Structure formats: C-alpha cells, structure tokens
Amino acid sequence: MATTSMTPVQRLFRPFEDDIDRMFAPLSRRFERDIAELEMRSDVLEDDTRYLVDVDLPGVRKSDIDVAVAGNSVTVQAQFGDRTSDTAGKRLQKERTVGECFRSYTFASEIDAARASATFEHGVLTLTLPKADGARAKHLRVS
C-alpha cells in the first residue's frame, strides 16, 4: 500500500473536499443514469456486400426515428421518453425523461444509399447498408 504525504494546506482543505464529494454524489449518480438512458447500444456486422447494424431503441416510436446516410457515414437520431400530459392527473412519480439522442457510424466503404433500408421491430432498429459497387472487395483468382 502506497502512502502519499500531504502539505499542510492540503490537510486543511481535505475535510471540505470530502464534504463536496458527499454533496455531489447523488447528482453524479443521477447524471450517470441519465447518460445510460441516452445510450444507443448497437451491434455492427460486415460481410463482403453490406453492413448490418442493430440499434436498441426501447420505448421509441418508429415515427420518432430518423436515419441519414451520406457517403460512408450513417447517423441515427431518435426522440424518446414520456409524452403524457401533466394535466391528466396528479403525477406521483417521474423518472423517465424526454429527450433526443443520436449516434453516428463511419464505415470503411461507401454506402449505397439508394438500396439501404431500415426496419423497426420490438424496440430494435435494423439497418441494412449495402456497400457501393465500387467499394466492394474484389477477390482475384490465383493462377
């Protein structure tokens, strides 16, 4: 176990640092939880002709998703959260947030935007992104 020596000034301010850490700990936990809610977890697969991307978007409606394809880049943007009106009754608890999140992917090959497709089922967005014809790997027969 390593020990660290403290200057007299550091020893003087150490109790205040501990108090500040305790004061902001709940805020830090809330921030970490909110960031986790904004995360778009995904799986990306590649084969010779295309990229396949599955993005988890639980609680998002299909109409609140936008996918943009440009060159070798794809951006997914989504609106999420509770949209119920506060006038419907007395709110007893509110943990869900309303917001917007996005995620961008950059691929080694250009995407054929005209043939790209997106489907959304059970909270999972599936992107099928064909590689542009010139971007596909060409295999040579060795003679």
PDB file of N, CA and C in Angstrom, residues 41-118:
ATOM      1  N   ARG A  41     -27.238   1.384 -27.679  1.00  0.00           N
ATOM      2  CA  ARG A  41     -26.383   0.198 -27.784  1.00  0.00           C
ATOM      3  C   ARG A  41     -26.609  -0.439 -29.150  1.00  0.00           C
ATOM      4  N   SER A  42     -25.524  -0.911 -29.756  1.00  0.00           N
ATOM      5  CA  SER A  42     -25.672  -1.450 -31.100  1.00  0.00           C
ATOM      6  C   SER A  42     -24.696  -2.586 -31.368  1.00  0.00           C
ATOM      7  N   ASP A  43     -25.051  -3.369 -32.376  1.00  0.00           N
ATOM      8  CA  ASP A  43     -24.185  -4.406 -32.923  1.00  0.00           C
ATOM      9  C   ASP A  43     -23.992  -4.081 -34.391  1.00  0.00           C
ATOM     10  N   VAL A  44     -22.760  -4.201 -34.881  1.00  0.00           N
ATOM     11  CA  VAL A  44     -22.463  -3.914 -36.287  1.00  0.00           C
ATOM     12  C   VAL A  44     -21.762  -5.132 -36.874  1.00  0.00           C
ATOM     13  N   LEU A  45     -22.304  -5.619 -37.977  1.00  0.00           N
ATOM     14  CA  LEU A  45     -21.715  -6.755 -38.693  1.00  0.00           C
ATOM     15  C   LEU A  45     -21.361  -6.317 -40.109  1.00  0.00           C
ATOM     16  N   GLU A  46     -20.346  -6.937 -40.671  1.00  0.00           N
ATOM     17  CA  GLU A  46     -19.957  -6.645 -42.049  1.00  0.00           C
ATOM     18  C   GLU A  46     -19.740  -7.953 -42.794  1.00  0.00           C
ATOM     19  N   ASP A  47     -20.197  -7.989 -44.050  1.00  0.00           N
ATOM     20  CA  ASP A  47     -19.811  -9.077 -44.941  1.00  0.00           C
ATOM     21  C   ASP A  47     -19.281  -8.430 -46.226  1.00  0.00           C
ATOM     22  N   ASP A  48     -19.092  -9.213 -47.272  1.00  0.00           N
ATOM     23  CA  ASP A  48     -18.492  -8.674 -48.500  1.00  0.00           C
ATOM     24  C   ASP A  48     -19.339  -7.601 -49.172  1.00  0.00           C
ATOM     25  N   THR A  49     -20.653  -7.651 -48.984  1.00  0.00           N
ATOM     26  CA  THR A  49     -21.527  -6.759 -49.749  1.00  0.00           C
ATOM     27  C   THR A  49     -22.254  -5.697 -48.930  1.00  0.00           C
ATOM     28  N   ARG A  50     -22.252  -5.812 -47.594  1.00  0.00           N
ATOM     29  CA  ARG A  50     -23.068  -4.882 -46.811  1.00  0.00           C
ATOM     30  C   ARG A  50     -22.616  -4.813 -45.357  1.00  0.00           C
ATOM     31  N   TYR A  51     -23.185  -3.811 -44.670  1.00  0.00           N
ATOM     32  CA  TYR A  51     -23.075  -3.683 -43.228  1.00  0.00           C
ATOM     33  C   TYR A  51     -24.475  -3.896 -42.657  1.00  0.00           C
ATOM     34  N   LEU A  52     -24.558  -4.565 -41.520  1.00  0.00           N
ATOM     35  CA  LEU A  52     -25.823  -4.741 -40.805  1.00  0.00           C
ATOM     36  C   LEU A  52     -25.655  -4.130 -39.426  1.00  0.00           C
ATOM     37  N   VAL A  53     -26.571  -3.240 -39.067  1.00  0.00           N
ATOM     38  CA  VAL A  53     -26.489  -2.549 -37.783  1.00  0.00           C
ATOM     39  C   VAL A  53     -27.806  -2.749 -37.040  1.00  0.00           C
ATOM     40  N   ASP A  54     -27.739  -3.252 -35.820  1.00  0.00           N
ATOM     41  CA  ASP A  54     -28.899  -3.360 -34.932  1.00  0.00           C
ATOM     42  C   ASP A  54     -28.696  -2.360 -33.796  1.00  0.00           C
ATOM     43  N   VAL A  55     -29.682  -1.486 -33.603  1.00  0.00           N
ATOM     44  CA  VAL A  55     -29.604  -0.445 -32.573  1.00  0.00           C
ATOM     45  C   VAL A  55     -30.784  -0.615 -31.620  1.00  0.00           C
ATOM     46  N   ASP A  56     -30.504  -0.721 -30.327  1.00  0.00           N
ATOM     47  CA  ASP A  56     -31.569  -0.814 -29.327  1.00  0.00           C
ATOM     48  C   ASP A  56     -32.166   0.567 -29.082  1.00  0.00           C
ATOM     49  N   LEU A  57     -33.485   0.680 -29.276  1.00  0.00           N
ATOM     50  CA  LEU A  57     -34.205   1.921 -29.032  1.00  0.00           C
ATOM     51  C   LEU A  57     -35.500   1.613 -28.275  1.00  0.00           C
ATOM     52  N   PRO A  58     -35.388   1.121 -27.037  1.00  0.00           N
ATOM     53  CA  PRO A  58     -36.600   0.764 -26.292  1.00  0.00           C
ATOM     54  C   PRO A  58     -37.441   1.994 -25.979  1.00  0.00           C
ATOM     55  N   GLY A  59     -38.751   1.846 -26.131  1.00  0.00           N
ATOM     56  CA  GLY A  59     -39.663   2.928 -25.806  1.00  0.00           C
ATOM     57  C   GLY A  59     -39.755   4.031 -26.843  1.00  0.00           C
ATOM     58  N   VAL A  60     -39.091   3.867 -27.974  1.00  0.00           N
ATOM     59  CA  VAL A  60     -39.117   4.871 -29.044  1.00  0.00           C
ATOM     60  C   VAL A  60     -40.144   4.447 -30.090  1.00  0.00           C
ATOM     61  N   ARG A  61     -40.889   5.408 -30.611  1.00  0.00           N
ATOM     62  CA  ARG A  61     -41.832   5.113 -31.684  1.00  0.00           C
ATOM     63  C   ARG A  61     -41.122   5.213 -33.035  1.00  0.00           C
ATOM     64  N   LYS A  62     -41.579   4.397 -33.980  1.00  0.00           N
ATOM     65  CA  LYS A  62     -40.994   4.383 -35.312  1.00  0.00           C
ATOM     66  C   LYS A  62     -40.993   5.780 -35.935  1.00  0.00           C
ATOM     67  N   SER A  63     -42.053   6.539 -35.699  1.00  0.00           N
ATOM     68  CA  SER A  63     -42.167   7.879 -36.281  1.00  0.00           C
ATOM     69  C   SER A  63     -41.174   8.870 -35.673  1.00  0.00           C
ATOM     70  N   ASP A  64     -40.527   8.507 -34.570  1.00  0.00           N
ATOM     71  CA  ASP A  64     -39.573   9.397 -33.906  1.00  0.00           C
ATOM     72  C   ASP A  64     -38.121   9.050 -34.216  1.00  0.00           C
ATOM     73  N   ILE A  65     -37.908   8.237 -35.255  1.00  0.00           N
ATOM     74  CA  ILE A  65     -36.555   7.828 -35.632  1.00  0.00           C
ATOM     75  C   ILE A  65     -36.217   8.433 -36.980  1.00  0.00           C
ATOM     76  N   ASP A  66     -34.995   8.968 -37.102  1.00  0.00           N
ATOM     77  CA  ASP A  66     -34.504   9.496 -38.378  1.00  0.00           C
ATOM     78  C   ASP A  66     -33.142   8.874 -38.651  1.00  0.00           C
ATOM     79  N   VAL A  67     -32.964   8.348 -39.855  1.00  0.00           N
ATOM     80  CA  VAL A  67     -31.696   7.746 -40.256  1.00  0.00           C
ATOM     81  C   VAL A  67     -31.198   8.500 -41.486  1.00  0.00           C
ATOM     82  N   ALA A  68     -29.978   9.001 -41.420  1.00  0.00           N
ATOM     83  CA  ALA A  68     -29.380   9.733 -42.542  1.00  0.00           C
ATOM     84  C   ALA A  68     -28.139   8.989 -43.016  1.00  0.00           C
ATOM     85  N   VAL A  69     -28.047   8.795 -44.350  1.00  0.00           N
ATOM     86  CA  VAL A  69     -26.909   8.116 -44.958  1.00  0.00           C
ATOM     87  C   VAL A  69     -26.227   9.101 -45.899  1.00  0.00           C
ATOM     88  N   ALA A  70     -24.923   9.281 -45.732  1.00  0.00           N
ATOM     89  CA  ALA A  70     -24.155  10.175 -46.604  1.00  0.00           C
ATOM     90  C   ALA A  70     -22.748   9.600 -46.758  1.00  0.00           C
ATOM     91  N   GLY A  71     -22.428   9.165 -47.974  1.00  0.00           N
ATOM     92  CA  GLY A  71     -21.100   8.600 -48.224  1.00  0.00           C
ATOM     93  C   GLY A  71     -20.895   7.331 -47.429  1.00  0.00           C
ATOM     94  N   ASN A  72     -19.897   7.343 -46.547  1.00  0.00           N
ATOM     95  CA  ASN A  72     -19.622   6.165 -45.712  1.00  0.00           C
ATOM     96  C   ASN A  72     -20.076   6.388 -44.270  1.00  0.00           C
ATOM     97  N   SER A  73     -20.970   7.346 -44.076  1.00  0.00           N
ATOM     98  CA  SER A  73     -21.418   7.714 -42.741  1.00  0.00           C
ATOM     99  C   SER A  73     -22.931   7.528 -42.592  1.00  0.00           C
ATOM    100  N   VAL A  74     -23.354   7.044 -41.427  1.00  0.00           N
ATOM    101  CA  VAL A  74     -24.771   6.866 -41.123  1.00  0.00           C
ATOM    102  C   VAL A  74     -25.025   7.464 -39.734  1.00  0.00           C
ATOM    103  N   THR A  75     -26.085   8.259 -39.625  1.00  0.00           N
ATOM    104  CA  THR A  75     -26.454   8.851 -38.340  1.00  0.00           C
ATOM    105  C   THR A  75     -27.883   8.443 -37.993  1.00  0.00           C
ATOM    106  N   VAL A  76     -28.069   7.953 -36.786  1.00  0.00           N
ATOM    107  CA  VAL A  76     -29.383   7.585 -36.268  1.00  0.00           C
ATOM    108  C   VAL A  76     -29.739   8.604 -35.194  1.00  0.00           C
ATOM    109  N   GLN A  77     -30.917   9.191 -35.327  1.00  0.00           N
ATOM    110  CA  GLN A  77     -31.394  10.172 -34.353  1.00  0.00           C
ATOM    111  C   GLN A  77     -32.776   9.728 -33.884  1.00  0.00           C
ATOM    112  N   ALA A  78     -33.044   9.864 -32.579  1.00  0.00           N
ATOM    113  CA  ALA A  78     -34.326   9.407 -32.037  1.00  0.00           C
ATOM    114  C   ALA A  78     -34.808  10.325 -30.922  1.00  0.00           C
ATOM    115  N   GLN A  79     -36.116  10.529 -30.892  1.00  0.00           N
ATOM    116  CA  GLN A  79     -36.789  11.214 -29.791  1.00  0.00           C
ATOM    117  C   GLN A  79     -37.278  10.117 -28.852  1.00  0.00           C
ATOM    118  N   PHE A  80     -37.160  10.321 -27.560  1.00  0.00           N
ATOM    119  CA  PHE A  80     -37.597   9.289 -26.638  1.00  0.00           C
ATOM    120  C   PHE A  80     -38.259   9.898 -25.421  1.00  0.00           C
ATOM    121  N   GLY A  81     -38.953   9.058 -24.685  1.00  0.00           N
ATOM    122  CA  GLY A  81     -39.453   9.432 -23.379  1.00  0.00           C
ATOM    123  C   GLY A  81     -40.952   9.538 -23.280  1.00  0.00           C
ATOM    124  N   ASP A  82     -41.367   9.896 -22.098  1.00  0.00           N
ATOM    125  CA  ASP A  82     -42.771  10.015 -21.718  1.00  0.00           C
ATOM    126  C   ASP A  82     -43.360  11.285 -22.318  1.00  0.00           C
ATOM    127  N   ARG A  83     -44.446  11.156 -23.037  1.00  0.00           N
ATOM    128  CA  ARG A  83     -45.079  12.316 -23.645  1.00  0.00           C
ATOM    129  C   ARG A  83     -46.482  12.553 -23.084  1.00  0.00           C
ATOM    130  N   THR A  84     -46.784  11.959 -21.951  1.00  0.00           N
ATOM    131  CA  THR A  84     -48.113  12.141 -21.372  1.00  0.00           C
ATOM    132  C   THR A  84     -48.235  13.540 -20.801  1.00  0.00           C
ATOM    133  N   SER A  85     -49.400  14.058 -20.875  1.00  0.00           N
ATOM    134  CA  SER A  85     -49.664  15.406 -20.387  1.00  0.00           C
ATOM    135  C   SER A  85     -49.737  15.424 -18.867  1.00  0.00           C
ATOM    136  N   ASP A  86     -49.209  16.484 -18.276  1.00  0.00           N
ATOM    137  CA  ASP A  86     -49.271  16.618 -16.819  1.00  0.00           C
ATOM    138  C   ASP A  86     -50.681  16.941 -16.343  1.00  0.00           C
ATOM    139  N   THR A  87     -51.586  17.307 -17.253  1.00  0.00           N
ATOM    140  CA  THR A  87     -52.949  17.667 -16.853  1.00  0.00           C
ATOM    141  C   THR A  87     -53.848  16.443 -16.709  1.00  0.00           C
ATOM    142  N   ALA A  88     -53.358  15.254 -17.043  1.00  0.00           N
ATOM    143  CA  ALA A  88     -54.180  14.044 -16.992  1.00  0.00           C
ATOM    144  C   ALA A  88     -54.477  13.610 -15.554  1.00  0.00           C
ATOM    145  N   GLY A  89     -53.714  14.070 -14.613  1.00  0.00           N
ATOM    146  CA  GLY A  89     -53.932  13.664 -13.228  1.00  0.00           C
ATOM    147  C   GLY A  89     -52.750  14.071 -12.378  1.00  0.00           C
ATOM    148  N   LYS A  90     -52.789  13.660 -11.138  1.00  0.00           N
ATOM    149  CA  LYS A  90     -51.716  14.002 -10.215  1.00  0.00           C
ATOM    150  C   LYS A  90     -50.543  13.048 -10.428  1.00  0.00           C
ATOM    151  N   ARG A  91     -49.411  13.588 -10.773  1.00  0.00           N
ATOM    152  CA  ARG A  91     -48.223  12.758 -11.003  1.00  0.00           C
ATOM    153  C   ARG A  91     -47.637  12.368  -9.659  1.00  0.00           C
ATOM    154  N   LEU A  92     -47.462  11.087  -9.452  1.00  0.00           N
ATOM    155  CA  LEU A  92     -46.915  10.575  -8.209  1.00  0.00           C
ATOM    156  C   LEU A  92     -45.419  10.315  -8.305  1.00  0.00           C
ATOM    157  N   GLN A  93     -44.945  10.094  -9.510  1.00  0.00           N
ATOM    158  CA  GLN A  93     -43.534   9.793  -9.706  1.00  0.00           C
ATOM    159  C   GLN A  93     -43.155  10.124 -11.125  1.00  0.00           C
ATOM    160  N   LYS A  94     -41.934  10.618 -11.339  1.00  0.00           N
ATOM    161  CA  LYS A  94     -41.442  10.883 -12.699  1.00  0.00           C
ATOM    162  C   LYS A  94     -39.967  10.542 -12.736  1.00  0.00           C
ATOM    163  N   GLU A  95     -39.629   9.431 -13.368  1.00  0.00           N
ATOM    164  CA  GLU A  95     -38.238   9.020 -13.530  1.00  0.00           C
ATOM    165  C   GLU A  95     -37.830   9.013 -14.993  1.00  0.00           C
ATOM    166  N   ARG A  96     -38.791   8.869 -15.890  1.00  0.00           N
ATOM    167  CA  ARG A  96     -38.479   8.819 -17.313  1.00  0.00           C
ATOM    168  C   ARG A  96     -38.268  10.230 -17.824  1.00  0.00           C
ATOM    169  N   THR A  97     -37.304  10.369 -18.687  1.00  0.00           N
ATOM    170  CA  THR A  97     -37.008  11.682 -19.238  1.00  0.00           C
ATOM    171  C   THR A  97     -37.457  11.758 -20.687  1.00  0.00           C
ATOM    172  N   VAL A  98     -37.610  12.962 -21.168  1.00  0.00           N
ATOM    173  CA  VAL A  98     -37.947  13.218 -22.557  1.00  0.00           C
ATOM    174  C   VAL A  98     -36.707  13.832 -23.184  1.00  0.00           C
ATOM    175  N   GLY A  99     -36.348  13.375 -24.345  1.00  0.00           N
ATOM    176  CA  GLY A  99     -35.155  13.942 -24.955  1.00  0.00           C
ATOM    177  C   GLY A  99     -34.905  13.413 -26.338  1.00  0.00           C
ATOM    178  N   GLU A 100     -33.700  13.658 -26.779  1.00  0.00           N
ATOM    179  CA  GLU A 100     -33.278  13.272 -28.116  1.00  0.00           C
ATOM    180  C   GLU A 100     -31.859  12.733 -28.005  1.00  0.00           C
ATOM    181  N   CYS A 101     -31.571  11.707 -28.766  1.00  0.00           N
ATOM    182  CA  CYS A 101     -30.220  11.177 -28.777  1.00  0.00           C
ATOM    183  C   CYS A 101     -29.852  10.821 -30.213  1.00  0.00           C
ATOM    184  N   PHE A 102     -28.566  10.722 -30.458  1.00  0.00           N
ATOM    185  CA  PHE A 102     -28.129  10.329 -31.785  1.00  0.00           C
ATOM    186  C   PHE A 102     -26.820   9.567 -31.681  1.00  0.00           C
ATOM    187  N   ARG A 103     -26.545   8.829 -32.749  1.00  0.00           N
ATOM    188  CA  ARG A 103     -25.299   8.085 -32.842  1.00  0.00           C
ATOM    189  C   ARG A 103     -24.891   8.029 -34.303  1.00  0.00           C
ATOM    190  N   SER A 104     -23.611   8.230 -34.552  1.00  0.00           N
ATOM    191  CA  SER A 104     -23.091   8.189 -35.914  1.00  0.00           C
ATOM    192  C   SER A 104     -22.124   7.023 -36.068  1.00  0.00           C
ATOM    193  N   TYR A 105     -22.146   6.441 -37.243  1.00  0.00           N
ATOM    194  CA  TYR A 105     -21.260   5.337 -37.593  1.00  0.00           C
ATOM    195  C   TYR A 105     -20.502   5.736 -38.848  1.00  0.00           C
ATOM    196  N   THR A 106     -19.217   5.482 -38.880  1.00  0.00           N
ATOM    197  CA  THR A 106     -18.409   5.728 -40.064  1.00  0.00           C
ATOM    198  C   THR A 106     -17.809   4.392 -40.485  1.00  0.00           C
ATOM    199  N   PHE A 107     -18.054   4.042 -41.736  1.00  0.00           N
ATOM    200  CA  PHE A 107     -17.615   2.748 -42.250  1.00  0.00           C
ATOM    201  C   PHE A 107     -16.432   2.919 -43.209  1.00  0.00           C
ATOM    202  N   ALA A 108     -15.709   1.843 -43.442  1.00  0.00           N
ATOM    203  CA  ALA A 108     -14.552   1.886 -44.337  1.00  0.00           C
ATOM    204  C   ALA A 108     -14.977   2.049 -45.794  1.00  0.00           C
ATOM    205  N   SER A 109     -16.177   1.565 -46.137  1.00  0.00           N
ATOM    206  CA  SER A 109     -16.664   1.630 -47.518  1.00  0.00           C
ATOM    207  C   SER A 109     -17.867   2.554 -47.616  1.00  0.00           C
ATOM    208  N   GLU A 110     -18.061   3.138 -48.790  1.00  0.00           N
ATOM    209  CA  GLU A 110     -19.244   3.972 -49.017  1.00  0.00           C
ATOM    210  C   GLU A 110     -20.495   3.107 -49.027  1.00  0.00           C
ATOM    211  N   ILE A 111     -21.597   3.717 -48.607  1.00  0.00           N
ATOM    212  CA  ILE A 111     -22.885   3.035 -48.541  1.00  0.00           C
ATOM    213  C   ILE A 111     -23.693   3.396 -49.783  1.00  0.00           C
ATOM    214  N   ASP A 112     -24.361   2.409 -50.354  1.00  0.00           N
ATOM    215  CA  ASP A 112     -25.283   2.654 -51.473  1.00  0.00           C
ATOM    216  C   ASP A 112     -26.615   3.091 -50.869  1.00  0.00           C
ATOM    217  N   ALA A 113     -26.795   4.406 -50.717  1.00  0.00           N
ATOM    218  CA  ALA A 113     -27.964   4.947 -50.031  1.00  0.00           C
ATOM    219  C   ALA A 113     -29.273   4.564 -50.710  1.00  0.00           C
ATOM    220  N   ALA A 114     -29.262   4.403 -52.028  1.00  0.00           N
ATOM    221  CA  ALA A 114     -30.483   4.064 -52.759  1.00  0.00           C
ATOM    222  C   ALA A 114     -30.987   2.664 -52.406  1.00  0.00           C
ATOM    223  N   ARG A 115     -30.106   1.775 -52.021  1.00  0.00           N
ATOM    224  CA  ARG A 115     -30.503   0.405 -51.686  1.00  0.00           C
ATOM    225  C   ARG A 115     -30.532   0.142 -50.180  1.00  0.00           C
ATOM    226  N   ALA A 116     -30.170   1.120 -49.366  1.00  0.00           N
ATOM    227  CA  ALA A 116     -30.166   0.948 -47.910  1.00  0.00           C
ATOM    228  C   ALA A 116     -31.603   0.862 -47.392  1.00  0.00           C
ATOM    229  N   SER A 117     -31.783   0.131 -46.304  1.00  0.00           N
ATOM    230  CA  SER A 117     -33.122   0.007 -45.727  1.00  0.00           C
ATOM    231  C   SER A 117     -33.044   0.002 -44.203  1.00  0.00           C
ATOM    232  N   ALA A 118     -34.184   0.343 -43.587  1.00  0.00           N
ATOM    233  CA  ALA A 118     -34.282   0.362 -42.124  1.00  0.00           C
ATOM    234  C   ALA A 118     -35.615  -0.235 -41.712  1.00  0.00           C
TER     235      ALA A 118
END
